[in-house]
PDB file of C-alpha atoms in Angstrom:
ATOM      1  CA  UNK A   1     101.658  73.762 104.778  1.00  0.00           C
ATOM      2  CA  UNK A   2      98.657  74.600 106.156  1.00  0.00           C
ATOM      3  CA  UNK A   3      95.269  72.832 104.616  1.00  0.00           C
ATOM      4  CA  UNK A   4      91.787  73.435 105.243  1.00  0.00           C
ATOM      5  CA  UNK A   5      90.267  72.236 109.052  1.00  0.00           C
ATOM      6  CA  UNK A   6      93.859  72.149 110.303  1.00  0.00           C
ATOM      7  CA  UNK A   7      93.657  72.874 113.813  1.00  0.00           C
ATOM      8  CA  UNK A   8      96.858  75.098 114.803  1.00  0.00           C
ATOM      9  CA  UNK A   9      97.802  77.294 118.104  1.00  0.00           C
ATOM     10  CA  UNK A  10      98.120  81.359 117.135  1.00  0.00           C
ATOM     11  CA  UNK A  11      98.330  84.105 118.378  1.00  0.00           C
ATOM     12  CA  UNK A  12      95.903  87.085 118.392  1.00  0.00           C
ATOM     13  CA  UNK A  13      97.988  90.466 117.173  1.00  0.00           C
ATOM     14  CA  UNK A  14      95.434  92.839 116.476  1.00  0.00           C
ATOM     15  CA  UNK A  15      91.105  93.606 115.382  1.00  0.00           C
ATOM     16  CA  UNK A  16      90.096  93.759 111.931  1.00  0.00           C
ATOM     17  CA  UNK A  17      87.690  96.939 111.336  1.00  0.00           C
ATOM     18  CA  UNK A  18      84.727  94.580 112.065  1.00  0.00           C
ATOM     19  CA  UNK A  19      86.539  93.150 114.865  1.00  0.00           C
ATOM     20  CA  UNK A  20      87.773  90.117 113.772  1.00  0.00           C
ATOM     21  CA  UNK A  21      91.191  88.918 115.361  1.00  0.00           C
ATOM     22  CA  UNK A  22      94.218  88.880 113.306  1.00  0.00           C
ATOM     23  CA  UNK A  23      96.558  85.875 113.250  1.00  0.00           C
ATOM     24  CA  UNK A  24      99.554  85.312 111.616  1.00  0.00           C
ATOM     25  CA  UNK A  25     101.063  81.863 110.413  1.00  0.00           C
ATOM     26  CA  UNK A  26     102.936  80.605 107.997  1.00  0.00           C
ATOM     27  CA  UNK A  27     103.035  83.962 106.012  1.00  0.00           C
ATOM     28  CA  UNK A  28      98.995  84.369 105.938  1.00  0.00           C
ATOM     29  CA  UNK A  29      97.128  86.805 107.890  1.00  0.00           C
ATOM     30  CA  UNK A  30      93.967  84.661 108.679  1.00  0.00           C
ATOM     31  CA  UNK A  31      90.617  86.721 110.528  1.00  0.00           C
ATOM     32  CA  UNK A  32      89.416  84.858 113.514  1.00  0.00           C
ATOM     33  CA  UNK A  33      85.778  86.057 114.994  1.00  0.00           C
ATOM     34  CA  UNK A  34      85.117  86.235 118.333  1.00  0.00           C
ATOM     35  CA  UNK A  35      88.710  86.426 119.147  1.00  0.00           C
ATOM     36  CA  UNK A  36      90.799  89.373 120.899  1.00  0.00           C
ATOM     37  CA  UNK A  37      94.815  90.607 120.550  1.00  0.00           C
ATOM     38  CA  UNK A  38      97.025  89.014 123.004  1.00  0.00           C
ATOM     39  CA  UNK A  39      94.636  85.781 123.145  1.00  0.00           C
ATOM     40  CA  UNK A  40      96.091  82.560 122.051  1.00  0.00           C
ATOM     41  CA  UNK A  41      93.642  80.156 120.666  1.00  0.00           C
ATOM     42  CA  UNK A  42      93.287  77.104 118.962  1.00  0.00           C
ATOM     43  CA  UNK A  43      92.289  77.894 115.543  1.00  0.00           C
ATOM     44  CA  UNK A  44      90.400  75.657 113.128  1.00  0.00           C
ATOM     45  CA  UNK A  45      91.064  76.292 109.773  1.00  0.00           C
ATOM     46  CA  UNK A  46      88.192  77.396 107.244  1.00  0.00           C
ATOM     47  CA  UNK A  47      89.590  78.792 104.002  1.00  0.00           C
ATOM     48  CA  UNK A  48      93.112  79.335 102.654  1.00  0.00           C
ATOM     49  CA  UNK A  49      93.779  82.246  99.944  1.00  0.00           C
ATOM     50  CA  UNK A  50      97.170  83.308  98.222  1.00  0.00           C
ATOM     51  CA  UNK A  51      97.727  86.011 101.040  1.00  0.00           C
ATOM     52  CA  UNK A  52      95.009  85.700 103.772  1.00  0.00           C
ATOM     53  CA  UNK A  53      92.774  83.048 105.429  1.00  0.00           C
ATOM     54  CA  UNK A  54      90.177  82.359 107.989  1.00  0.00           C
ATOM     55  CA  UNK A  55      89.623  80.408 111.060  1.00  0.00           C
ATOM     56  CA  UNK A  56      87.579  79.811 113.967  1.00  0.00           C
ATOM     57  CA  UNK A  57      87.643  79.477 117.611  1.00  0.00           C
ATOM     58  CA  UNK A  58      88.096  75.801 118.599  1.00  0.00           C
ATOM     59  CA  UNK A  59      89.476  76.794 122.066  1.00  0.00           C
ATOM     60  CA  UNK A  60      90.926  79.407 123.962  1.00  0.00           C
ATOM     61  CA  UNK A  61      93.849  79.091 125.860  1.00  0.00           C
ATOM     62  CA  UNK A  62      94.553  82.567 126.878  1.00  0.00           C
ATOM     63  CA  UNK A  63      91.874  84.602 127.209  1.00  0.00           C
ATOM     64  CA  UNK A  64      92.477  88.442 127.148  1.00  0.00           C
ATOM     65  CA  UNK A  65      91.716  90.118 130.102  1.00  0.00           C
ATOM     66  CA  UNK A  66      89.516  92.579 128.010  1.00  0.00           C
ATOM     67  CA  UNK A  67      87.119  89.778 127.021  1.00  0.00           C
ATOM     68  CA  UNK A  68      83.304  90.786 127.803  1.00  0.00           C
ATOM     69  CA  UNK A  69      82.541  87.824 129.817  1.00  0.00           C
ATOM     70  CA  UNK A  70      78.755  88.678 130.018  1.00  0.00           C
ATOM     71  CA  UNK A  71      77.670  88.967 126.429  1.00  0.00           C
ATOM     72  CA  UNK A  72      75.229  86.937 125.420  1.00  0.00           C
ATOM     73  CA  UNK A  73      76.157  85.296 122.052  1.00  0.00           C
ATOM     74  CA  UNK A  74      72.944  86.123 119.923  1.00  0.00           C
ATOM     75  CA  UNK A  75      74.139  89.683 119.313  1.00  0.00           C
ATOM     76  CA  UNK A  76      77.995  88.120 117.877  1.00  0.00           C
ATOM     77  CA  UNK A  77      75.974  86.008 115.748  1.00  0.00           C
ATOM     78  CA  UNK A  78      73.391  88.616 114.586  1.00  0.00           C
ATOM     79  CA  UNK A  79      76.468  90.579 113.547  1.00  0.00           C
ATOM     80  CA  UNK A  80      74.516  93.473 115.296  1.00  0.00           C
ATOM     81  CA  UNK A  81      77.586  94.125 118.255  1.00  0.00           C
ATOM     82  CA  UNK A  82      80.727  92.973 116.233  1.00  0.00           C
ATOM     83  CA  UNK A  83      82.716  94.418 118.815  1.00  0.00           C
ATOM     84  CA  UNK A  84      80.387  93.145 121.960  1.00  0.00           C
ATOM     85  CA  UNK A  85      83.068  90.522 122.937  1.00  0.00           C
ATOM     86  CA  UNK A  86      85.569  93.021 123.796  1.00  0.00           C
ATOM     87  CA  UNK A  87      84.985  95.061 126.661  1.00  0.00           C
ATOM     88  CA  UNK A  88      83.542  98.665 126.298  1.00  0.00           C
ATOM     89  CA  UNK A  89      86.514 100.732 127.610  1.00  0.00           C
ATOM     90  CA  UNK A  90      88.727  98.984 125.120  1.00  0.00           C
ATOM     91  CA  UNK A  91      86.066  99.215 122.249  1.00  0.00           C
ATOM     92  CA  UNK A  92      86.349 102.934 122.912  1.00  0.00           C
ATOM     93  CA  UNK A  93      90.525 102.615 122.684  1.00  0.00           C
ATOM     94  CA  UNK A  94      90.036 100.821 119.769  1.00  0.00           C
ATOM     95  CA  UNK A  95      88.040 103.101 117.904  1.00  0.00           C
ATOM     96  CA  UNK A  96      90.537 105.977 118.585  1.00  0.00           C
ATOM     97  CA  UNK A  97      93.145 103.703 116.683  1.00  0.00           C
ATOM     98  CA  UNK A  98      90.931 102.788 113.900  1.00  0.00           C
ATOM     99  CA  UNK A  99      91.024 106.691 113.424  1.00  0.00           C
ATOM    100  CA  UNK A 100      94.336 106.950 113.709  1.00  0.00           C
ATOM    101  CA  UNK A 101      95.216 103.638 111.377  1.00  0.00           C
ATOM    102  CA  UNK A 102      92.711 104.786 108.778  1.00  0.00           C
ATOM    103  CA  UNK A 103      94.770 108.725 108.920  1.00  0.00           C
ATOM    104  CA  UNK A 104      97.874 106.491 108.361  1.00  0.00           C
ATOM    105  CA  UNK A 105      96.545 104.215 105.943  1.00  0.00           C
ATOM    106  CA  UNK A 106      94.595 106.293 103.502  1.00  0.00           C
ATOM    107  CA  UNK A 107      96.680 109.844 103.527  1.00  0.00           C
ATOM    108  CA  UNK A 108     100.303 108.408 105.399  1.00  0.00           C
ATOM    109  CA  UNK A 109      99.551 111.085 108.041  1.00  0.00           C
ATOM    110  CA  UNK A 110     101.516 109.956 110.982  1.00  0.00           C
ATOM    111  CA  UNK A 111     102.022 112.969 113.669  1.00  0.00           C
ATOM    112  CA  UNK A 112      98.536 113.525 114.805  1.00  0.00           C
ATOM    113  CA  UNK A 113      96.834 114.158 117.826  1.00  0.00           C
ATOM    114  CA  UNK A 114      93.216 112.430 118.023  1.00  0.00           C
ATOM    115  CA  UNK A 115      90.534 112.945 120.683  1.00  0.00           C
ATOM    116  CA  UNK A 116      89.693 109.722 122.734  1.00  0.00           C
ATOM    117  CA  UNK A 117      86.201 109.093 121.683  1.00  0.00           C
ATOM    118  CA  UNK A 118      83.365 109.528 123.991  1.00  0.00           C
ATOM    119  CA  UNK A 119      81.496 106.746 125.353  1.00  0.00           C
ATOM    120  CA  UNK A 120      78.185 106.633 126.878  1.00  0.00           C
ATOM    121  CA  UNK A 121      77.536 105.717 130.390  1.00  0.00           C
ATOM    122  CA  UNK A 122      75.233 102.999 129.979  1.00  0.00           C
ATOM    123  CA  UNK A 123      76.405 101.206 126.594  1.00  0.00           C
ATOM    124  CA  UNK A 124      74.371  98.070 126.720  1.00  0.00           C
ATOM    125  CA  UNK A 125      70.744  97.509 124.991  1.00  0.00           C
ATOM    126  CA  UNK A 126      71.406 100.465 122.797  1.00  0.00           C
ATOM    127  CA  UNK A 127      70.731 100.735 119.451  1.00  0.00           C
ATOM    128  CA  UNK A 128      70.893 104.116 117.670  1.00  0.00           C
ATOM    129  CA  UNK A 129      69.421 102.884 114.165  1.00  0.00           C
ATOM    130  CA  UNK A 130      68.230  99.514 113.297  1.00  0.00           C
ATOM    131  CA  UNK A 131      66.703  97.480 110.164  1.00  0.00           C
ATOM    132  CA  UNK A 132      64.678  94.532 110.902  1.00  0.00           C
ATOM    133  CA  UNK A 133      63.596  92.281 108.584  1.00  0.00           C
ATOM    134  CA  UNK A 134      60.350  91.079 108.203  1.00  0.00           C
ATOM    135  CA  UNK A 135      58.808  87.895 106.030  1.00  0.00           C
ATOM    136  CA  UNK A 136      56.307  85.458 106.193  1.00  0.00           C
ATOM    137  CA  UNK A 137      57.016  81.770 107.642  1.00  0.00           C
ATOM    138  CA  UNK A 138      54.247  79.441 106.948  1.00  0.00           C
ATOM    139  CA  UNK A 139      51.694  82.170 106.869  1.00  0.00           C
ATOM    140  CA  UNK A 140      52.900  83.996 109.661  1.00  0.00           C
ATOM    141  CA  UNK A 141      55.236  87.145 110.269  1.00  0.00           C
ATOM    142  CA  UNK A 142      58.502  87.145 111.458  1.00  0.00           C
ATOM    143  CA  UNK A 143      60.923  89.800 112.422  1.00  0.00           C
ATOM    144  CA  UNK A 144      64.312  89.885 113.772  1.00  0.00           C
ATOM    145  CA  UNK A 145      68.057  89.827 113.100  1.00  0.00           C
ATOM    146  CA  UNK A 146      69.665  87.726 110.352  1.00  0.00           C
ATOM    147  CA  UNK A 147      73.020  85.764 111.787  1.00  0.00           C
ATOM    148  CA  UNK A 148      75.836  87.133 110.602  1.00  0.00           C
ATOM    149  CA  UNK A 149      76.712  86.716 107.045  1.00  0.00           C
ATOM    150  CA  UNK A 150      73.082  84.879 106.177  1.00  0.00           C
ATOM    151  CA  UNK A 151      69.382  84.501 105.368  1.00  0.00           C
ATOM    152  CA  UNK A 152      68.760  82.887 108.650  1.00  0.00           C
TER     153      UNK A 152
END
């Protein structure tokens, strides 16, 4: 039975919406950031619920072959490009199934053609809308991105 900060070898099978990688072990679907389907990692356990858990990258070792190699980390942690580990030609794929599994998932249609969505030609330091917050630290103002999931 698995137990919080167990460290365990999975399996990446598929992206989470926000693109989180989806294990399965044990009969729980944990979410794994930062990871990518047909990666195997070594997962360290973080929390454990009736049906679903989550875990983190210890190590990887398989990498995909669609892993963006040259991403720099501050935008995964700023949550601002959950998808910037994977690389843009299979973000694009992805999106057309995320259409397609939403179509399934929400109205069970099945037979239906989608259009391959349309990327740009230069997708990197592009942001079509952004909120940045601003506050005071010690009398001065900051702005920037919070890290994912925070205040910081």
């Amino acid at each position: 039975m698995l137990k919080k900060n167990d460290i365990v070898e999975v399996e990446i099978v598929d992206l989470t919406h926000e693109g989180a990688g989806v294990a399965k072990i044990e009969g729980l679907v944990f979410f794994v950031e930062n990871a990518l389907p047909t990666e195997k990692i070594l997962m360290r356990v973080l929390k454990i619920n009736k049906k679903i858990g989550f875990g983190k990258v210890e190590e990887y070792l398989i990498q995909s072959p669609h892993r963006n190699q040259d991403l720099d980390l501050a935008y995964l942690r700023s949550g601002i490009a959950d998808l910037g580990h994977l690389a843009y030609p299979e973000q694009l794929k992805f999106k057309t199934k995320q259409v397609k599994d939403s179509l399934y998932k929400i109205a069970g249609i099945t037979e239906v053609e989608v259009a391959e969505t349309l990327g740009m030609e230069h997708p990197v330091k592009y942001r079509n809308k952004a909120q940045v917050p601003v506050r005071r630290v010690n009398g001065i103002l900051e702005t920037g991105f919070f890290r994912k999931n925070s205040h910081d």
